[in-house]
mmCIF file of C-alpha atoms and ligand atoms in Angstrom:
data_model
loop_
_atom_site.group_PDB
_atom_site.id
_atom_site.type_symbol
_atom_site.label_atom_id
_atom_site.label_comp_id
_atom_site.label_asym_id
_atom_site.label_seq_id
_atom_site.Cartn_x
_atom_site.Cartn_y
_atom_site.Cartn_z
ATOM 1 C CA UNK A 1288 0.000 0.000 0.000
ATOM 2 C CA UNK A 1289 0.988 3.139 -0.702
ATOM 3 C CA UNK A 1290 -0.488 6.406 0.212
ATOM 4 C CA UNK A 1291 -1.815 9.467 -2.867
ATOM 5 C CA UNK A 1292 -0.016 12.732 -2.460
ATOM 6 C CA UNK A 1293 -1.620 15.777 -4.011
ATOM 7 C CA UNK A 1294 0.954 18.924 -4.000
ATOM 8 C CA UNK A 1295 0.703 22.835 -5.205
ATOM 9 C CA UNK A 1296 3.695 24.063 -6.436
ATOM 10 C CA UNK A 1297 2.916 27.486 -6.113
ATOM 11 C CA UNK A 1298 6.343 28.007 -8.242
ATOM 12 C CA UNK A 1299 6.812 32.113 -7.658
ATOM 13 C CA UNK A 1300 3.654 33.216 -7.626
ATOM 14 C CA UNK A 1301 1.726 35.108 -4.383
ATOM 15 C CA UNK A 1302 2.817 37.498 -1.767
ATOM 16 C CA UNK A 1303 2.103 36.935 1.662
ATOM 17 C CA UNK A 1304 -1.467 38.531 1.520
ATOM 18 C CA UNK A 1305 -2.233 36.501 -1.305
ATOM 19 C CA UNK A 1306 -0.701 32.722 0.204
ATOM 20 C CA UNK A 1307 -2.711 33.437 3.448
ATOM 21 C CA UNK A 1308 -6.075 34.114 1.406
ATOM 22 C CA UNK A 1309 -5.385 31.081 -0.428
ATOM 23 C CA UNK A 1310 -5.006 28.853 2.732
ATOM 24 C CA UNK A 1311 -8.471 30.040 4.291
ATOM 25 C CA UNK A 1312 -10.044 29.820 1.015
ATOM 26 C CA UNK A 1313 -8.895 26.284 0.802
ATOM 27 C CA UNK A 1314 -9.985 24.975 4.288
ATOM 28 C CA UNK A 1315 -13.170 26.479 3.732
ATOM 29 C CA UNK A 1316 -13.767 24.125 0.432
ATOM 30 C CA UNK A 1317 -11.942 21.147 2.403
ATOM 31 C CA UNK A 1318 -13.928 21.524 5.600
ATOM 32 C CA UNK A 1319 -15.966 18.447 7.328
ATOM 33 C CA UNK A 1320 -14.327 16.385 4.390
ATOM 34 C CA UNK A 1321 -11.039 14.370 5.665
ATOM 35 C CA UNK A 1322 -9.626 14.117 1.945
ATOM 36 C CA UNK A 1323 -8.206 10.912 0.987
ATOM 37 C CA UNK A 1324 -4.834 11.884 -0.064
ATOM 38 C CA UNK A 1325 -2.312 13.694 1.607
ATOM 39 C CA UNK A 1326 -2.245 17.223 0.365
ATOM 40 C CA UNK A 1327 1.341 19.215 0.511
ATOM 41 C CA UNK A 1328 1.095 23.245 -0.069
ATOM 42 C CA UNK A 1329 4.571 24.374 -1.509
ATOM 43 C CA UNK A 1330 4.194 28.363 -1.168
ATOM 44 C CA UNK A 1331 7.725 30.590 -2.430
ATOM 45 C CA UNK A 1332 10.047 30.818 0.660
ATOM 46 C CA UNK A 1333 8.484 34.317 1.989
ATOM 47 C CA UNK A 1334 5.484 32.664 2.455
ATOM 48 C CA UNK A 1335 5.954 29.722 4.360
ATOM 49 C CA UNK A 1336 6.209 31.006 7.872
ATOM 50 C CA UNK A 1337 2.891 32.458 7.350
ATOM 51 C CA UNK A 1338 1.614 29.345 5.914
ATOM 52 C CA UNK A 1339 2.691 26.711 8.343
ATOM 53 C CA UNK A 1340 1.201 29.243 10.813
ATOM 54 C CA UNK A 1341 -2.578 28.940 9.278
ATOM 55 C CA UNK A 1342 -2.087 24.971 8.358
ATOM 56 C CA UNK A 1343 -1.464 24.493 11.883
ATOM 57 C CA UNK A 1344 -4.635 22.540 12.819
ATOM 58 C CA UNK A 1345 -5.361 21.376 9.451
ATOM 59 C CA UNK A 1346 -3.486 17.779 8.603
ATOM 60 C CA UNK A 1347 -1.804 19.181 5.646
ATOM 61 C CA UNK A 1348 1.421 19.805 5.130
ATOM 62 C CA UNK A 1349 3.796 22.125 3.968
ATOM 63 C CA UNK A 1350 6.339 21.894 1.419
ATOM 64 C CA UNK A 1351 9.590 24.010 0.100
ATOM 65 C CA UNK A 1352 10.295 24.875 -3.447
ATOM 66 C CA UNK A 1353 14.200 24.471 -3.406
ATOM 67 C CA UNK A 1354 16.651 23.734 -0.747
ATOM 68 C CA UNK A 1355 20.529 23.989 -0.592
ATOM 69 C CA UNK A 1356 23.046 21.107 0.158
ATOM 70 C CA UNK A 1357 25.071 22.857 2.421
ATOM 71 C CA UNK A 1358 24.202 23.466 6.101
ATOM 72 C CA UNK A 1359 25.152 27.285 6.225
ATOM 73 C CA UNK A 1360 27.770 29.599 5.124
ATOM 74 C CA UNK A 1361 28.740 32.102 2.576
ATOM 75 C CA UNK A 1362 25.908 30.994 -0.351
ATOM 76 C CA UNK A 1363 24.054 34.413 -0.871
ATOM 77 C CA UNK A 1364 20.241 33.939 -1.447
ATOM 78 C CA UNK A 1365 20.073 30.171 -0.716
ATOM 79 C CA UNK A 1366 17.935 28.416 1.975
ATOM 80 C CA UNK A 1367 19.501 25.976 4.073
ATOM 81 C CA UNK A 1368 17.837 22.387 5.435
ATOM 82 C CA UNK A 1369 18.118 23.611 9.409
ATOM 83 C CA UNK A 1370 16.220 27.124 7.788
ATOM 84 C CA UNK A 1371 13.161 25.222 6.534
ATOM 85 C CA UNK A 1372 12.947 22.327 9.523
ATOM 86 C CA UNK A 1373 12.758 25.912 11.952
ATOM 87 C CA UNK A 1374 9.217 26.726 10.159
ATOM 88 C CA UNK A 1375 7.561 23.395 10.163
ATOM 89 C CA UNK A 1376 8.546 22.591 6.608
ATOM 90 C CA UNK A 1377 8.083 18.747 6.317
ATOM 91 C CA UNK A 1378 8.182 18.200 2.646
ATOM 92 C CA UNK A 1379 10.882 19.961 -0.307
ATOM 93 C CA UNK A 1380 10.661 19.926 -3.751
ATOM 94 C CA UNK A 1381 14.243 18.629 -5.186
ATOM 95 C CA UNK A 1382 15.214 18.940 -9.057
ATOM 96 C CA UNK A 1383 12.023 20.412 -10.748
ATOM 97 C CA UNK A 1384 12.907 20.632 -14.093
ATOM 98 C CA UNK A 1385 12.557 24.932 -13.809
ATOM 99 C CA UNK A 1386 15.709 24.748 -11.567
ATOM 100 C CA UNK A 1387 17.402 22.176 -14.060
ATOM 101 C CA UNK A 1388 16.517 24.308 -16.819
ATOM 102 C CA UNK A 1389 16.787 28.191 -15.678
ATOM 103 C CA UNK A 1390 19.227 27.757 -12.375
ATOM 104 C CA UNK A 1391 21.829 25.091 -14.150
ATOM 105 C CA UNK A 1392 20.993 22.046 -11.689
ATOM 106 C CA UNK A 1393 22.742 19.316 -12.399
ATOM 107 C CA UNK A 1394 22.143 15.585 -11.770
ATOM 108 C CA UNK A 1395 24.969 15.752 -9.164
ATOM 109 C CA UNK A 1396 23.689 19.191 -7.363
ATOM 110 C CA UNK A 1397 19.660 17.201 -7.465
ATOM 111 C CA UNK A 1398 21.959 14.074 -6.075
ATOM 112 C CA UNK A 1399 23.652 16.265 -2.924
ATOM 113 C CA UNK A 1400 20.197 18.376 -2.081
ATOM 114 C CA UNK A 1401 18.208 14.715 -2.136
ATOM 115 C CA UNK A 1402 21.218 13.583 0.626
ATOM 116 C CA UNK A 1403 20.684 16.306 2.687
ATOM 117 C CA UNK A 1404 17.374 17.056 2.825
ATOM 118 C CA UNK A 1405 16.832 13.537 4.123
ATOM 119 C CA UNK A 1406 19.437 13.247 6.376
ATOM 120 C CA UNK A 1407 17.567 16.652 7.732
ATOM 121 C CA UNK A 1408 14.228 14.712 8.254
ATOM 122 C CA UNK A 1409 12.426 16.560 5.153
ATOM 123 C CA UNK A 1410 10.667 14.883 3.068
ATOM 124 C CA UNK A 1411 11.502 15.221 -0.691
ATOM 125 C CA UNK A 1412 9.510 15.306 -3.977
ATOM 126 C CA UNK A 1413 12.280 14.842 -6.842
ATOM 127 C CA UNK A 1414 11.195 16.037 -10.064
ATOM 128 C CA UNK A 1415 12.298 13.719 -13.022
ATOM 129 C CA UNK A 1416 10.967 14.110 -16.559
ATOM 130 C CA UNK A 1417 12.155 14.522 -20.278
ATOM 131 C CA UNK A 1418 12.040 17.221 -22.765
ATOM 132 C CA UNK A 1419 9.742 16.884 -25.914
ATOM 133 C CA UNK A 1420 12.615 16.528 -27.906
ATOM 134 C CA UNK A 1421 14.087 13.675 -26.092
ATOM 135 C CA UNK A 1422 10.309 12.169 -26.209
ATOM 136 C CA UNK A 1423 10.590 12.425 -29.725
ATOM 137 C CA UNK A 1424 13.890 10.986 -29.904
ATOM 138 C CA UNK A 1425 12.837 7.814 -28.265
ATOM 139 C CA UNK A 1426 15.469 8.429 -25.303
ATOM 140 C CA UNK A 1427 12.486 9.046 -22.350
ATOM 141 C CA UNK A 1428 13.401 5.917 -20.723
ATOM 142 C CA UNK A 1429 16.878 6.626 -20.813
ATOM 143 C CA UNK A 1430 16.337 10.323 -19.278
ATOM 144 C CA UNK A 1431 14.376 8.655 -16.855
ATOM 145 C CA UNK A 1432 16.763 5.921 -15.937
ATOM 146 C CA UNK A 1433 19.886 8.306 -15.308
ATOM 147 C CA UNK A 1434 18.086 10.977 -13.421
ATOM 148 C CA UNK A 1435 16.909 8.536 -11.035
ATOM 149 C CA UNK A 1436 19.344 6.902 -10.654
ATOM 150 C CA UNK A 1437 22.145 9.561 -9.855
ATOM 151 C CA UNK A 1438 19.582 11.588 -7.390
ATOM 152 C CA UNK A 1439 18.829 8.044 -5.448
ATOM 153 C CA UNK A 1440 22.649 6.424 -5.601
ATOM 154 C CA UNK A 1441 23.583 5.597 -1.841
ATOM 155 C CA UNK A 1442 20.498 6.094 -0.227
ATOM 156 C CA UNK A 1443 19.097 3.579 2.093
ATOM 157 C CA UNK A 1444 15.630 1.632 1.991
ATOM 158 C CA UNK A 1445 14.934 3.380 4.971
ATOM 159 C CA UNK A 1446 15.570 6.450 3.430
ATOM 160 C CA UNK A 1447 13.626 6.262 0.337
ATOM 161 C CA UNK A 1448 10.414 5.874 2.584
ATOM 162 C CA UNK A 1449 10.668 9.851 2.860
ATOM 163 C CA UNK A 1450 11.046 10.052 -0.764
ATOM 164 C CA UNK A 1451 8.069 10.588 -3.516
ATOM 165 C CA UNK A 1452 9.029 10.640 -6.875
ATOM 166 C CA UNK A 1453 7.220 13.529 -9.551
ATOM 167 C CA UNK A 1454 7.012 12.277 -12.850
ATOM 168 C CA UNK A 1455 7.024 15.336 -15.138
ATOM 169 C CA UNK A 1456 7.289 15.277 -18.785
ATOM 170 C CA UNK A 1457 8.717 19.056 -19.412
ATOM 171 C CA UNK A 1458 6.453 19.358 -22.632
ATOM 172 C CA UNK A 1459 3.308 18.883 -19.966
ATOM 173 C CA UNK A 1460 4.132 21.387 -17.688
ATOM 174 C CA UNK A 1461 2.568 24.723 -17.899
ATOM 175 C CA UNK A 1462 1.387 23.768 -21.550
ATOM 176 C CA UNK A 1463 -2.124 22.952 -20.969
ATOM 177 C CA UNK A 1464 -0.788 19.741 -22.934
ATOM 178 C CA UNK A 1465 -1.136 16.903 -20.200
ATOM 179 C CA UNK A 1466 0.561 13.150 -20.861
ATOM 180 C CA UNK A 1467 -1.861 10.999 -21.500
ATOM 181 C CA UNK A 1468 -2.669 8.579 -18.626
ATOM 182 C CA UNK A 1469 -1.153 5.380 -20.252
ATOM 183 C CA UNK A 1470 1.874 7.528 -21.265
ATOM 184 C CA UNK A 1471 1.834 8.447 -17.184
ATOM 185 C CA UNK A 1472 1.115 4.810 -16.650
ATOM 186 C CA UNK A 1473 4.294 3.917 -18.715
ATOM 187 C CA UNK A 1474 6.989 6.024 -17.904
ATOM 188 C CA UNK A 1475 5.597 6.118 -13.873
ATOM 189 C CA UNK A 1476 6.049 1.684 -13.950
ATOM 190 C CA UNK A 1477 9.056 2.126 -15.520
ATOM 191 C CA UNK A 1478 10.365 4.613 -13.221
ATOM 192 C CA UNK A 1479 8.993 2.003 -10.401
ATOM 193 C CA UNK A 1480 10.911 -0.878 -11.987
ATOM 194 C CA UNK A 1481 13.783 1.169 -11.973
ATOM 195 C CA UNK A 1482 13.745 1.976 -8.013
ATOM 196 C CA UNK A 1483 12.850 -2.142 -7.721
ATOM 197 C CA UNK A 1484 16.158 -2.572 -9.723
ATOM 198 C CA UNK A 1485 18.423 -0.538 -7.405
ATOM 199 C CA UNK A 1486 15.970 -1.451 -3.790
ATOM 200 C CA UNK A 1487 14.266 -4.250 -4.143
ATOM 201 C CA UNK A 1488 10.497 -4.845 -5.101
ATOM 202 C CA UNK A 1489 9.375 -4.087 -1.648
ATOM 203 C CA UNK A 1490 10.665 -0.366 -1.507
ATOM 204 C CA UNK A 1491 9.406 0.619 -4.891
ATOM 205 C CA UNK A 1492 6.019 -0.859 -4.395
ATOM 206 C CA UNK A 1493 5.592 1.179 -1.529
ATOM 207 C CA UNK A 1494 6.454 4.309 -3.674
ATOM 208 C CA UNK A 1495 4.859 7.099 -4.224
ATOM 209 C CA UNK A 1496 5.022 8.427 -7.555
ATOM 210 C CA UNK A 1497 3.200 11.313 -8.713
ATOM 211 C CA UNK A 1498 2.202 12.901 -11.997
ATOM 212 C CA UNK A 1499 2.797 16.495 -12.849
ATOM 213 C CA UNK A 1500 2.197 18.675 -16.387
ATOM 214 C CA UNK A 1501 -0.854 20.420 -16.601
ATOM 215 C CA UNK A 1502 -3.229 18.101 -14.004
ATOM 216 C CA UNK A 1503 -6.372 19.925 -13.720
ATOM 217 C CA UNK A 1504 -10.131 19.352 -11.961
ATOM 218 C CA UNK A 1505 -10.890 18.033 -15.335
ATOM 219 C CA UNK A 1506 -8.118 15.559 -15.897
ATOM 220 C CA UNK A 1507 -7.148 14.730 -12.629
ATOM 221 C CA UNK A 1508 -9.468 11.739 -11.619
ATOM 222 C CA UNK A 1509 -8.441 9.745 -15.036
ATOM 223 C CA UNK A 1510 -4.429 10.287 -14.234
ATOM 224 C CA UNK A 1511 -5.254 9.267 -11.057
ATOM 225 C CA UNK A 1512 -7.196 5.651 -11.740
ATOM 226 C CA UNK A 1513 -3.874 4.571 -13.323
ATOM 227 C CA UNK A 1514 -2.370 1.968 -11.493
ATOM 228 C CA UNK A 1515 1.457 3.683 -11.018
ATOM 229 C CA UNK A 1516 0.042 6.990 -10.397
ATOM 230 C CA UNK A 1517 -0.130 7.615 -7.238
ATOM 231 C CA UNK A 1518 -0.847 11.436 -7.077
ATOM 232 C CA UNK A 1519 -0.211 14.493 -8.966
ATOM 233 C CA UNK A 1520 2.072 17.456 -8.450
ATOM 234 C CA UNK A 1521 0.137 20.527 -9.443
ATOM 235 C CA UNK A 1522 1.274 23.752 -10.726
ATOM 236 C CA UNK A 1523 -1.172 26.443 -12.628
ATOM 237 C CA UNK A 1524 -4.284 24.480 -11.253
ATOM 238 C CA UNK A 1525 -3.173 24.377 -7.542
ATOM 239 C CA UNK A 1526 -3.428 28.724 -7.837
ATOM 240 C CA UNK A 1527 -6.895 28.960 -6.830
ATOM 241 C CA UNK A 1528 -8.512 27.052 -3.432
ATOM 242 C CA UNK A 1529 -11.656 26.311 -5.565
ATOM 243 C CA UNK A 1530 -9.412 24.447 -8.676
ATOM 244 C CA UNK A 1531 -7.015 22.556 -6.618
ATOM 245 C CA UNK A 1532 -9.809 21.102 -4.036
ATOM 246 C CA UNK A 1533 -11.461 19.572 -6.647
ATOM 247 C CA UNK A 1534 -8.525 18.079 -7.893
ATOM 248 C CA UNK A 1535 -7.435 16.917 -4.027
ATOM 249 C CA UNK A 1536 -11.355 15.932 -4.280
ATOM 250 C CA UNK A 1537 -10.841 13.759 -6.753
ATOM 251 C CA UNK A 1538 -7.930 11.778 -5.424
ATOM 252 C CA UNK A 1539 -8.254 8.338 -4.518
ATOM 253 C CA UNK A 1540 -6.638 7.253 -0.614
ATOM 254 C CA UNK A 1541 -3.790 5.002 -1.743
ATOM 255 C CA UNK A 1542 -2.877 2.078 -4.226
HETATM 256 P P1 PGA B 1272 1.643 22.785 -14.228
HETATM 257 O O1 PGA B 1272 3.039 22.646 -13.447
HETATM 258 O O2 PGA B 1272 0.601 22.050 -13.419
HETATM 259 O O3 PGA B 1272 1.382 24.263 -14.285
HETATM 260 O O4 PGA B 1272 1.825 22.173 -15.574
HETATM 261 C C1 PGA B 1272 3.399 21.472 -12.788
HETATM 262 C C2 PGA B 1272 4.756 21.608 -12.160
HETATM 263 O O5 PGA B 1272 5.641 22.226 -12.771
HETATM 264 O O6 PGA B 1272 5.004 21.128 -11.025
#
């Protein structure tokens, strides 16, 4: 068994004023329902403290954006492991393919934040996915292969229990353009098989691996039915309370 994680990746949108709306708009469309899934809120850094603050009493969690491997020092800007643990953080989001893309991180860089986030006791959603031209190359299950593999090398089983895995294709996200939910079902078993190659069957059955690219109220449910896909990382749709609680809504408990 394991258990469905719906996440908003708020990416950098809303101020402070805007975050804390969100969160009361959001508990009023969740109230008297316990939702099945576990539901992670991922506001930009400036937000959080306000955040955690208003999730309190609420069962749902709060995530970070980015992270950085080292535990202080002279790193101008970045956001240390100790930094998000002292406002309640429980989950981060490691390697989205935005930071790959825009802020040069590497395979090895996704590989050190993974290791330290977890030996921090934070909970990490890494980001894996291919580009539309390595889709149309034929090399997805190659991309797929290498970028899990680096960020997991040298973990333990234990660890990877405080690990969820985002599948998200990089020509879904933000496009309106969503994988279809047997190209999710592929790419999410064979990301599955490979964490069963380097753990064991036991560890990546009790995976969670979610779906991101353009998951909306509309498309959510049918993602979600698919055997592998375990939950969705949401980005554009997860902006409004009204949009991402029906997708959270939607959700089944676990697989
Ligand atoms: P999207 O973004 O839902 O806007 O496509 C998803 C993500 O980047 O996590």
């Amino acid at each position: 068994m394991r258990k469905t994680i719906v996440a908003a990746n708020w990416k950098m949108n809303k101020d402070v004023d805007e975050a804390s709306e969100f969160v009361y708009a959001f508990q009023e469309e969740m109230k008297d329902l316990d939702p099945n899934a576990e539901v992670v809120i991922c506001p930009p850094f400036i937000a959080l403290d306000a955040v955690a603050e208003l999730l309190q009493e609420s069962g749902f969690k709060l995530g970070a954006q980015n992270i950085h491997y080292e535990n202080d020092g002279a790193f101008t800007g970045e956001i240390s492991a100790r930094m998000l643990k002292s406002l309640g953080v429980h989950y981060v989001i490691v390697g989205h393919s935005e930071r790959r893309q825009f802020f040069g991180e590497t395979d090895e860089i996704v590989a050190k934040k993974v290791k330290k986030a977890l030996s921090s006791d934070l909970k990490v959603i890494l980001c894996v996915g291919e580009s539309l031209s390595e889709r149309d190359g034929g090399v997805t299950e190659k991309v797929l292969e290498r970028q899990v593999k680096a960020a997991l090398d040298g973990l333990t089983a234990q660890q990877l229990t405080s690990l969820v895995i985002a599948y998200e294709p990089i020509w879904a996200i933000g496009t309106g353009r969503n994988a279809t939910p047997q190209q999710a079902q592929d790419a999410h078993a064979f990301i599955r098989s490979t964490v069963a190659g380097m753990f064991g069957k036991e560890v990546a059955t009790s995976l969670t691996i979610q779906y991101g690219g353009s998951v909306k109220p509309e498309n959510a449910a049918e993602l979600l039915s698919r055997p592998d896909v375990d939950g969705a990382l949401v980005g554009g749709a997860s902006l409004k309370a009204d949009s991402f609680a029906k997708i959270v809504k939607s959700s089944p408990a676990s697989k």
